[in-house]
XYZ file of C-alpha atoms in Angstrom:
738
model
C 184.756 49.621 106.163
C 185.694 50.388 109.269
C 183.099 49.738 112.118
C 183.484 50.412 115.775
C 181.774 48.501 118.638
C 181.989 50.792 121.730
C 180.812 48.977 125.221
C 180.830 51.975 127.886
C 179.636 51.558 131.426
C 178.729 55.363 131.991
C 177.615 58.512 129.958
C 180.289 58.823 127.022
C 180.609 60.738 124.030
C 182.959 58.955 121.230
C 185.153 61.469 118.803
C 187.504 60.611 116.254
C 189.900 63.130 114.706
C 187.937 65.806 116.830
C 184.602 65.014 115.114
C 181.850 63.711 117.594
C 180.486 60.401 116.324
C 177.853 59.695 118.915
C 174.509 59.556 117.796
C 172.860 59.988 121.054
C 173.136 61.644 124.115
C 173.301 59.978 127.842
C 174.463 56.969 126.278
C 174.328 54.062 127.352
C 171.045 51.997 127.957
C 170.761 51.557 131.675
C 170.254 47.972 132.985
C 171.704 45.679 135.583
C 175.255 45.679 134.292
C 175.757 42.523 136.267
C 173.302 40.620 134.087
C 173.586 42.399 130.801
C 175.687 45.218 129.201
C 174.701 47.108 126.121
C 177.201 47.927 123.806
C 176.451 50.840 120.548
C 177.986 50.124 117.083
C 179.218 52.881 114.496
C 179.813 53.211 110.974
C 183.591 55.404 111.563
C 184.649 55.239 107.925
C 183.398 59.198 107.284
C 185.723 60.214 110.565
C 189.022 58.085 109.340
C 192.127 59.758 108.276
C 194.896 58.079 106.338
C 197.200 57.244 107.657
C 197.206 57.969 111.677
C 194.017 58.548 113.667
C 193.051 59.713 117.009
C 190.190 58.180 119.056
C 188.871 59.811 122.186
C 186.303 58.568 124.606
C 184.766 61.096 126.794
C 183.446 59.726 130.124
C 181.213 60.789 132.527
C 179.609 58.849 135.545
C 176.358 57.958 134.589
C 174.590 55.189 136.486
C 177.396 53.003 136.876
C 179.525 55.411 139.288
C 176.616 57.091 141.121
C 177.272 59.673 144.205
C 176.936 58.328 147.615
C 173.890 59.977 148.131
C 171.091 58.818 150.262
C 167.742 59.120 148.588
C 165.065 59.248 150.712
C 167.461 59.285 153.981
C 168.112 55.644 152.957
C 168.604 54.171 149.373
C 172.481 54.457 148.721
C 172.769 53.537 145.081
C 176.170 52.734 145.214
C 175.249 49.604 147.721
C 172.338 48.345 145.580
C 173.299 48.948 141.627
C 176.364 47.515 139.594
C 179.008 50.189 140.359
C 182.717 50.877 139.479
C 185.038 53.537 137.960
C 184.172 54.821 134.388
C 185.823 52.308 131.855
C 185.165 51.404 128.215
C 185.766 48.486 125.815
C 186.332 49.399 122.464
C 186.651 46.889 118.962
C 187.498 48.847 115.781
C 186.868 46.151 112.780
C 188.519 46.810 109.731
C 187.958 44.977 106.339
C 190.534 45.416 103.509
C 190.344 43.649 100.047
C 192.763 40.996 101.196
C 192.563 40.575 105.266
C 190.418 41.937 108.264
C 191.545 43.374 111.377
C 190.765 44.356 114.526
C 191.977 47.177 116.451
C 190.842 46.907 120.416
C 191.295 49.134 123.536
C 194.527 47.952 125.744
C 196.952 48.206 127.957
C 198.597 50.825 125.216
C 195.648 53.107 125.499
C 195.605 56.482 127.486
C 193.559 58.270 129.652
C 193.660 62.002 131.192
C 191.331 64.181 133.534
C 189.071 66.198 131.348
C 187.106 69.425 131.625
C 184.234 68.080 133.597
C 185.301 68.605 137.270
C 182.041 67.102 138.426
C 179.100 65.669 137.022
C 175.881 63.105 138.099
C 172.714 62.528 137.081
C 170.743 64.207 139.545
C 172.860 66.956 141.137
C 174.166 68.444 137.342
C 177.199 69.058 136.509
C 180.249 71.700 136.567
C 182.720 72.492 133.357
C 186.122 74.611 133.325
C 185.812 76.538 130.024
C 189.612 77.588 130.123
C 190.466 73.692 129.804
C 189.634 73.220 126.365
C 189.617 74.995 123.107
C 186.314 75.891 121.185
C 183.186 74.076 121.466
C 184.869 70.421 121.771
C 185.751 69.459 125.556
C 187.995 66.702 124.166
C 190.192 69.265 122.874
C 192.372 70.131 125.741
C 194.736 72.745 125.661
C 197.407 70.691 128.553
C 196.296 67.145 128.674
C 198.437 64.497 130.940
C 198.110 61.446 129.558
C 198.789 58.347 131.781
C 198.745 54.516 130.986
C 195.046 53.215 131.726
C 194.317 50.757 134.164
C 192.895 47.555 133.114
C 189.730 46.161 134.856
C 187.316 43.288 134.349
C 184.451 45.063 135.012
C 181.117 43.487 136.055
C 179.881 40.735 134.311
C 176.867 41.309 132.247
C 176.419 39.242 128.809
C 177.256 41.820 126.014
C 174.375 42.765 124.010
C 173.928 45.118 120.865
C 171.502 47.665 121.800
C 168.501 47.742 120.347
C 166.214 50.562 121.469
C 165.802 54.045 120.099
C 168.675 56.338 121.721
C 168.009 59.155 123.646
C 168.190 62.482 121.826
C 167.311 66.297 121.514
C 163.797 66.444 119.730
C 162.474 70.195 120.911
C 163.502 73.327 121.502
C 162.114 76.089 123.971
C 163.135 79.798 123.785
C 162.866 82.163 126.817
C 159.258 83.366 127.114
C 160.209 86.051 129.907
C 163.273 86.961 132.058
C 162.993 88.039 135.343
C 165.725 89.965 136.562
C 166.521 89.442 140.483
C 169.897 91.800 140.592
C 172.897 92.807 138.667
C 174.138 89.708 138.535
C 170.959 87.363 139.002
C 167.949 86.634 136.656
C 165.694 83.711 136.060
C 164.416 82.824 132.755
C 161.168 80.921 131.790
C 160.824 79.031 129.026
C 156.880 78.784 129.229
C 156.952 74.683 129.661
C 158.537 71.964 131.430
C 161.019 69.884 129.593
C 163.185 67.184 130.781
C 166.480 67.931 128.820
C 169.579 70.378 128.557
C 169.984 74.026 128.771
C 171.923 75.421 125.863
C 173.553 78.641 126.990
C 175.774 81.398 125.038
C 177.646 83.969 126.885
C 180.365 86.716 126.825
C 182.174 86.525 129.966
C 185.436 87.611 131.243
C 188.182 84.898 132.056
C 187.591 82.985 135.508
C 183.866 84.427 135.711
C 181.861 81.980 137.581
C 178.652 81.118 136.237
C 175.648 78.853 138.265
C 172.662 77.517 137.156
C 169.795 76.221 139.181
C 166.542 74.720 137.653
C 163.301 74.386 138.741
C 159.887 73.192 137.640
C 157.894 76.269 139.807
C 158.387 79.270 140.980
C 156.842 80.675 144.339
C 154.330 83.712 144.895
C 157.352 85.977 145.192
C 158.804 84.203 142.003
C 161.785 82.763 143.448
C 162.506 78.953 142.331
C 160.746 76.274 144.370
C 162.894 73.440 143.735
C 160.781 70.837 146.284
C 159.497 68.871 142.880
C 162.799 67.622 141.954
C 164.912 67.423 145.125
C 166.701 64.097 144.598
C 165.006 61.313 146.887
C 163.505 64.405 148.872
C 167.141 65.038 150.160
C 166.941 68.651 151.725
C 162.886 68.558 151.660
C 160.953 68.940 154.780
C 158.259 66.229 154.258
C 156.349 66.387 157.337
C 156.339 69.259 160.219
C 160.001 68.665 161.852
C 161.593 66.068 159.445
C 164.066 66.998 156.853
C 165.151 64.255 154.468
C 168.883 63.959 155.030
C 171.341 62.551 151.928
C 173.999 61.666 154.380
C 178.045 62.760 154.662
C 178.640 64.407 152.037
C 175.358 65.165 150.372
C 174.154 68.590 149.383
C 171.825 70.288 152.311
C 169.276 70.135 149.074
C 169.703 67.827 146.289
C 168.946 70.428 143.876
C 169.450 70.496 140.138
C 172.443 72.525 139.511
C 175.210 73.123 136.846
C 178.220 75.652 137.028
C 180.848 76.571 134.646
C 184.607 78.463 134.935
C 184.388 80.866 131.724
C 187.366 81.811 129.511
C 187.363 85.122 128.363
C 185.146 85.910 125.546
C 182.453 83.533 124.204
C 181.115 80.832 126.213
C 178.994 78.166 125.227
C 177.511 75.555 127.848
C 175.439 72.702 126.928
C 174.384 69.653 128.849
C 176.106 66.378 128.169
C 175.923 64.080 130.823
C 173.150 65.025 133.008
C 169.543 66.390 131.953
C 166.959 68.187 134.482
C 163.468 68.707 134.598
C 162.586 72.258 134.414
C 160.781 75.122 133.225
C 162.840 78.051 134.982
C 166.667 78.140 135.618
C 168.377 80.894 137.664
C 171.488 81.973 136.733
C 173.828 83.897 139.001
C 177.457 85.390 138.130
C 176.575 87.360 135.001
C 174.345 90.365 134.150
C 171.717 89.855 131.455
C 173.925 91.803 128.915
C 176.192 89.219 128.989
C 173.408 86.470 127.725
C 173.686 85.984 124.115
C 171.542 83.003 123.396
C 169.467 80.682 125.841
C 167.560 77.148 124.920
C 165.771 74.573 126.795
C 166.278 71.330 124.936
C 164.015 68.453 125.469
C 166.093 65.315 125.436
C 164.310 61.775 125.662
C 164.401 58.159 124.202
C 162.930 59.210 120.747
C 160.577 56.867 120.229
C 158.271 56.854 116.888
C 154.626 58.305 117.081
C 152.081 55.443 116.109
C 149.078 57.118 116.942
C 147.448 60.783 116.895
C 144.379 61.852 118.025
C 142.487 65.463 117.232
C 138.807 66.358 117.859
C 136.400 69.485 118.302
C 137.060 70.676 121.666
C 140.933 72.214 122.216
C 140.984 71.038 125.975
C 140.642 67.332 125.071
C 143.424 68.166 122.438
C 145.465 69.796 125.161
C 145.279 66.782 127.153
C 146.460 64.374 124.585
C 149.243 66.465 123.912
C 150.173 66.929 127.602
C 149.824 63.222 128.120
C 152.464 62.830 124.864
C 154.777 65.278 126.592
C 154.525 64.159 130.345
C 155.210 60.643 128.899
C 158.397 61.269 126.891
C 159.737 63.446 129.732
C 160.209 60.658 131.448
C 161.650 58.427 129.081
C 165.317 57.821 129.229
C 166.220 54.214 127.844
C 163.869 53.224 131.048
C 160.164 54.568 131.788
C 161.132 56.923 134.832
C 158.584 58.428 137.075
C 160.064 61.695 137.558
C 163.452 63.671 137.597
C 163.307 63.135 141.818
C 163.872 59.703 141.509
C 164.194 58.330 137.764
C 163.048 54.730 138.418
C 161.121 52.349 136.568
C 158.440 51.672 139.138
C 156.533 48.440 137.794
C 153.339 49.716 138.847
C 153.497 52.921 137.224
C 154.392 51.143 134.042
C 151.187 48.652 134.475
C 149.106 51.640 134.807
C 150.212 53.420 131.592
C 151.182 50.443 129.531
C 147.739 50.352 127.218
C 148.013 54.241 126.721
C 151.482 53.872 125.781
C 151.238 51.487 122.895
C 148.706 53.293 121.639
C 150.677 56.837 121.304
C 154.203 55.138 120.509
C 156.240 52.244 119.147
C 157.256 50.338 121.832
C 158.044 47.043 120.801
C 161.787 47.603 121.447
C 161.783 49.170 124.710
C 159.142 47.170 126.209
C 161.342 43.993 125.219
C 164.236 45.732 126.850
C 162.125 46.676 129.895
C 160.740 43.126 130.219
C 164.501 42.162 130.327
C 165.249 44.587 132.974
C 162.695 43.021 135.434
C 163.880 39.796 134.615
C 167.300 40.565 135.128
C 166.556 41.429 138.451
C 164.284 38.830 139.377
C 165.248 37.925 143.134
C 166.555 34.321 144.074
C 163.144 33.504 145.362
C 161.301 34.176 141.872
C 160.008 37.150 142.959
C 159.701 40.338 140.794
C 161.296 43.631 142.078
C 159.536 47.126 142.511
C 161.900 48.587 140.105
C 164.315 47.572 137.264
C 166.861 48.190 137.676
C 166.230 47.517 141.162
C 167.869 50.121 143.385
C 166.361 49.039 147.140
C 163.030 50.018 147.220
C 160.486 47.172 148.349
C 157.825 49.039 150.208
C 155.148 46.687 151.130
C 156.800 44.061 148.891
C 156.020 40.029 149.233
C 159.586 39.629 150.767
C 162.953 38.790 149.793
C 163.607 42.110 148.039
C 160.786 41.513 145.959
C 158.040 44.283 144.889
C 154.458 44.736 146.131
C 151.844 42.686 144.229
C 150.529 45.513 141.737
C 154.228 46.399 141.233
C 155.226 42.672 140.267
C 152.564 42.743 137.636
C 154.679 44.603 135.484
C 156.338 41.349 134.425
C 153.151 39.263 132.632
C 151.018 42.170 132.052
C 153.988 43.553 129.864
C 154.582 40.312 128.236
C 151.074 39.930 127.492
C 150.609 43.432 126.190
C 153.661 43.032 123.945
C 152.130 39.976 122.298
C 148.984 41.574 121.645
C 150.451 44.416 119.488
C 153.919 42.828 118.518
C 153.319 39.285 118.336
C 156.607 38.173 119.472
C 156.052 34.439 120.378
C 159.473 33.767 121.177
C 159.706 36.244 123.883
C 156.429 34.764 125.194
C 157.767 31.285 124.994
C 161.050 32.694 126.632
C 159.477 34.285 129.735
C 156.784 31.466 130.605
C 159.539 29.905 133.119
C 160.444 33.460 135.149
C 156.665 33.849 135.288
C 155.872 30.081 136.729
C 158.839 31.055 139.090
C 157.062 34.019 140.131
C 154.071 32.357 140.787
C 155.810 30.000 143.090
C 157.196 32.984 144.803
C 153.896 34.617 145.673
C 152.410 31.107 146.707
C 155.055 31.143 149.503
C 152.841 33.137 151.228
C 149.635 32.626 152.727
C 146.890 34.122 151.267
C 145.903 36.344 154.446
C 149.535 37.474 154.153
C 150.049 38.233 150.743
C 147.030 40.476 150.508
C 148.507 42.692 152.782
C 151.704 43.003 150.599
C 150.865 45.666 148.305
C 150.546 49.837 148.049
C 146.969 48.804 146.166
C 145.473 51.937 144.026
C 148.456 54.237 144.838
C 147.879 58.188 144.022
C 143.914 57.635 145.186
C 142.332 60.856 146.632
C 140.865 59.197 149.356
C 144.127 57.898 150.453
C 144.911 58.113 154.231
C 147.708 60.325 153.925
C 148.677 59.196 157.664
C 149.387 55.900 156.388
C 150.949 56.227 152.762
C 151.727 52.258 152.994
C 148.334 50.682 153.827
C 145.921 53.738 153.454
C 145.092 52.770 149.891
C 141.195 52.401 149.751
C 139.938 48.570 149.208
C 143.662 47.610 149.624
C 143.155 43.845 150.556
C 140.879 43.531 147.775
C 143.065 44.972 145.198
C 145.896 43.215 146.505
C 143.454 39.850 145.938
C 142.720 41.208 142.479
C 146.291 41.735 141.257
C 147.252 38.206 142.465
C 144.111 37.241 139.946
C 145.419 38.919 137.471
C 148.844 37.445 137.683
C 147.208 33.965 137.221
C 144.624 34.978 135.015
C 147.422 36.225 132.399
C 150.085 33.415 132.847
C 146.510 31.074 132.230
C 146.168 32.792 128.822
C 150.012 32.815 127.887
C 150.021 28.940 128.635
C 146.836 28.754 126.288
C 148.470 30.955 123.549
C 151.621 28.599 123.766
C 149.565 25.886 123.410
C 150.132 24.309 127.047
C 146.851 22.915 127.903
C 147.765 21.006 131.112
C 149.491 24.036 131.781
C 146.422 26.510 131.077
C 144.109 24.259 133.335
C 146.700 24.186 136.338
C 146.705 28.005 136.445
C 143.070 28.935 135.468
C 142.095 26.276 138.220
C 144.061 28.470 140.808
C 142.689 31.363 139.436
C 139.111 30.275 139.818
C 140.087 29.038 143.952
C 141.540 32.983 144.464
C 138.269 34.137 142.587
C 135.921 32.006 145.097
C 138.270 33.430 147.942
C 137.928 37.156 146.700
C 134.322 36.683 146.458
C 133.573 35.049 149.948
C 136.144 37.367 151.605
C 135.116 40.813 150.291
C 131.891 40.744 148.701
C 129.289 42.523 150.563
C 125.790 41.577 151.236
C 124.431 44.096 149.198
C 126.492 42.975 146.143
C 129.416 45.717 146.824
C 132.708 44.965 147.750
C 135.354 45.597 150.773
C 134.910 49.445 151.669
C 132.212 50.588 149.027
C 134.788 52.957 147.464
C 135.030 53.552 143.651
C 138.206 51.794 143.755
C 136.189 48.660 145.135
C 133.761 48.940 142.670
C 135.971 49.487 139.858
C 138.242 46.460 140.280
C 135.226 44.416 140.933
C 133.513 45.402 137.326
C 137.042 45.273 135.416
C 137.496 41.242 137.434
C 134.129 40.586 136.585
C 133.291 39.926 140.126
C 129.651 41.397 140.261
C 126.569 39.631 139.914
C 125.127 42.385 138.462
C 127.215 44.692 136.158
C 124.420 47.075 135.556
C 123.679 47.461 139.090
C 127.428 47.753 140.103
C 127.940 50.133 137.721
C 124.932 52.468 138.554
C 126.463 52.240 141.917
C 129.619 53.216 140.911
C 128.226 56.149 138.426
C 126.166 57.711 141.914
C 129.559 57.547 143.639
C 130.958 59.773 141.081
C 128.269 62.043 140.849
C 128.379 62.397 144.448
C 132.017 63.533 144.489
C 130.928 66.263 141.370
C 132.012 63.911 138.970
C 135.464 63.291 140.386
C 136.596 59.722 139.943
C 138.677 59.512 143.279
C 140.425 56.257 142.357
C 144.358 55.965 142.106
C 146.993 54.975 139.184
C 145.336 51.529 138.763
C 141.493 52.366 139.263
C 141.808 55.218 136.652
C 143.400 53.097 134.113
C 140.826 50.206 134.609
C 137.826 52.809 134.701
C 138.585 54.095 131.350
C 138.445 50.544 129.913
C 135.143 49.909 131.734
C 133.367 52.934 131.119
C 134.114 52.479 127.655
C 133.043 48.604 127.348
C 129.709 49.393 128.962
C 128.961 52.596 126.798
C 129.590 55.174 129.786
C 131.829 57.476 127.715
C 130.101 60.785 128.616
C 130.892 60.062 132.271
C 134.770 60.100 131.400
C 134.321 63.126 129.330
C 132.742 65.037 132.502
C 135.468 63.910 134.597
C 138.383 64.907 132.300
C 136.767 68.431 131.953
C 136.247 68.707 135.820
C 138.025 71.715 137.517
C 138.969 69.856 140.044
C 140.590 67.164 138.137
C 142.844 67.777 135.279
C 142.014 71.332 134.995
C 143.661 71.904 138.411
C 146.865 70.320 137.240
C 147.151 72.401 134.014
C 146.399 75.856 135.833
C 148.949 78.722 135.242
C 150.083 77.544 131.816
C 151.492 74.203 132.955
C 152.096 71.682 130.134
C 152.807 68.543 132.178
C 150.847 66.200 134.204
C 151.524 66.554 138.235
C 152.502 63.457 140.591
C 149.216 63.732 142.280
C 145.468 65.572 142.512
C 145.083 68.061 145.128
C 147.699 70.273 146.352
C 150.433 67.974 145.394
C 152.747 68.702 148.260
C 155.146 66.136 147.989
C 155.175 65.413 144.172
C 156.486 66.130 141.018
C 155.001 69.065 138.354
C 156.224 66.408 135.656
C 155.206 62.893 136.520
C 152.961 60.529 133.703
C 151.268 58.097 136.121
C 147.997 59.516 135.522
C 148.183 59.898 132.017
C 146.335 56.477 131.033
C 143.268 58.359 129.787
C 145.031 59.078 126.750
C 144.320 55.137 125.841
C 140.647 56.413 126.275
C 141.115 59.062 123.753
C 142.021 56.039 121.324
C 139.551 53.395 121.952
C 136.171 55.505 122.824
C 136.404 58.752 120.854
C 138.827 57.567 117.926
C 136.784 53.911 118.582
C 140.504 51.801 117.808
C 141.175 49.048 119.757
C 143.623 46.028 119.550
C 141.191 43.335 121.125
C 142.332 41.268 123.947
C 142.509 38.411 121.614
C 144.853 40.071 119.250
C 148.027 38.322 118.153
C 150.668 41.159 116.805
C 147.224 43.563 116.555
C 145.329 41.002 113.869
C 142.264 41.460 115.543
C 140.630 44.989 115.846
C 137.312 46.400 117.047
C 136.148 49.695 115.640
C 133.692 51.358 118.328
C 133.572 54.838 118.233
C 131.812 56.853 120.617
C 130.055 59.322 118.920
C 129.416 62.115 122.548
C 127.298 64.891 122.348
C 129.572 67.519 123.050
C 132.094 66.094 120.378
C 131.595 67.243 116.809
C 134.395 65.818 115.140
C 137.410 63.220 115.901
C 140.261 62.292 113.848
C 142.084 59.403 114.905
C 144.686 56.579 113.771
C 146.872 53.957 115.124
C 149.831 52.368 113.042
C 150.051 48.768 114.154
C 152.439 46.338 112.802
C 150.020 45.331 110.557
C 149.156 48.698 109.059
C 147.356 51.964 109.460
C 144.047 51.973 111.055
C 142.130 55.181 110.650
C 138.648 56.033 112.442
C 137.277 59.651 111.328
C 133.899 61.175 112.181
C 132.075 64.431 111.700
C 128.869 65.602 112.755
C 126.636 67.304 109.653
C 123.231 68.484 109.732
C 122.015 65.479 107.675
C 123.509 63.102 110.082
C 127.220 61.760 111.158
C 129.432 60.662 108.525
C 131.943 57.864 109.805
C 135.127 57.063 107.620
C 137.049 53.926 108.392
C 140.479 52.556 106.940
C 141.710 48.872 107.824
C 144.821 46.984 106.462
C 143.327 44.043 104.554
C 145.733 41.585 106.239
C 143.685 41.114 109.589
C 142.396 37.923 111.046
C 139.303 39.695 112.372
C 137.856 43.394 112.302
C 134.592 44.142 113.441
C 132.637 47.336 113.516
C 130.188 48.254 116.579
C 127.843 50.531 116.242
C 124.445 51.632 118.455
C 121.315 50.099 117.046
C 119.777 53.835 116.814
C 121.715 54.633 113.743
C 119.834 53.373 110.486
C 122.437 52.409 108.467
C 119.976 52.209 105.422
C 122.006 49.008 103.700
C 125.346 50.802 103.656
C 126.779 47.977 105.196
C 126.250 43.969 104.913
C 124.193 42.694 107.443
C 125.173 42.564 110.743
C 127.071 39.563 112.102
C 125.852 39.792 115.452
C 124.138 41.797 118.317
C 123.563 43.121 121.822
C 121.068 44.723 123.785
C 122.093 48.306 122.037
C 124.599 47.512 119.153
C 125.040 45.887 116.160
C 128.063 44.279 114.998
C 129.781 43.942 111.313
C 132.552 42.388 109.538
C 134.883 44.766 108.269
C 138.075 42.352 108.010
C 138.455 42.630 104.255
C 136.953 46.499 103.784
C 139.671 48.288 103.215
C 138.061 51.780 103.550
C 134.274 52.558 104.118
C 132.425 55.813 104.277
C 128.791 55.592 106.098
C 126.432 58.189 106.919
C 124.601 57.740 110.308
């Protein structure tokens, strides 16, 4: 059976005898190519003809050959990433009855210039249709083949790709076409997607078509491309300051494509770039020449492992919006938005719980952990993004990231172990976590707590000081450090290293004492008494009186007309604590308030924005505030993988029967099986149906004492002030009327 192993350091497509073999889009997996290079394998037997065959690999630039564009006016990817000219290694393995043979790429291979005259991950691509036949861009009319140049390439370890591939999952047709003039019109697809345009037109020879993409239009129905300018290049970020992208940069780093037409039918579909857009402006043709157009959603195809549906259509919309916005930004890494496309550790931490409840993230989390390990700095610290591209705002030093962003490595490892139970990954990662702690300990505590961006995205952030303007900055930084120590202590405990557990839990307790001595106020509040300060203090169990602190926090939220002003970390923690302590109606009020997500979703928006409020310098396709979806699973849906779980073997079922919801259907697929929790209100009461697999270590049902079960369940195994706890570990399926 012929098998091809293909290692390509740029985006590519593989063809054999004129037929495309490639399974995905925007191959290959992005990482630090100096440390690891992922290769793809294909069964090519269906494409082989005897006795002569032609193998063509179409190469683009991808992340390995980026343009010298200075993102934010200072970050040139060519200076920070492992880069080079497009290159490929291929082995074709042939097995016959009497022998085996490997045909490898070597000096006998040839190359030629292709039909793409330009391609860039941010700026788009340009294609000359006159250079090839039909729709196959490698079927060139006049190829000028030359001998290849051999190269050693980067030194990364070769590893077979193990994450799901990027692919096309959804097609959107035009909802509205706005004609600007005889040769310009704007197409509205009704929703923002990250992906490709698929366009068919009838044109004349040499006719040039240009496409400009945007997430938004202004009041005059002109494209507003500010939210997708790569690295803000060309944007006026404050009065009188326009970001310059450097020599050779476009005035505005917009998402653009262009193609030169042949006479007759022309079909253009993106291949080596992707755009975030709802609107596309076509120039150079009139509307009568348009035959067909679609927007294609393209992202890493993660299997859904959770579903949620309830009686409130708006809450259902929020669930779908979170799902869509997350997927829009996953392309072999957890990107933030089209403007950057970088995997920020802080964003990943804030969304980690919601991610694992919605999608099977075992493989991509494992890759993400490797990505951050591969970019650990010589001092042992973790970078702000992985792959590392230079950003280190308020970092700890030595090119490392801020404290909350460095949390991504221990936190993601802990989440992975809790849900997927990979003890080998836990053990392999521990030495890197210990080096990370040593790097943090090199800084004096008072200095260390200044090394963070804090609760990023808070509504009460001082916009005049974006680096240090987050609420309760030093408190949140200290809590992140405390969390580092708590997580590594638990990992040591999970691995049976008692002495190391004692060491790190001792360090954590000392940091806790410092937090209390430095940031606790005489009235029991913390730091600046902001919502963020209360959320962090409650989440990390720093308060003397939890109930009093919760009430103070609730009062603050009520004074803001039910608006939670916290940033990405504070909101993620808030969903946890309000469910834990039974204040779920407050979260529903927050999700429904006009000044919150409803404002984000005005004008039929289908994705979340980067910031609440005016979002002046933000993306319209950014998932960092989508952590509420974990609350939908855990609170309304009632399904929680417990903190002490290993491979989702300990489950808590604790649905919140909020007054304004009449029914909920929720499910979550764990590695041990499917869990379902459904409840509905009837005149006679609430019917609750639960299904759990039989291979759990422990499954507990938590119900309010106010409900009378009338011996429908065995006697409770425990209780607190307001709840009974029932052991349903081996129940399989239960149905009770409350």
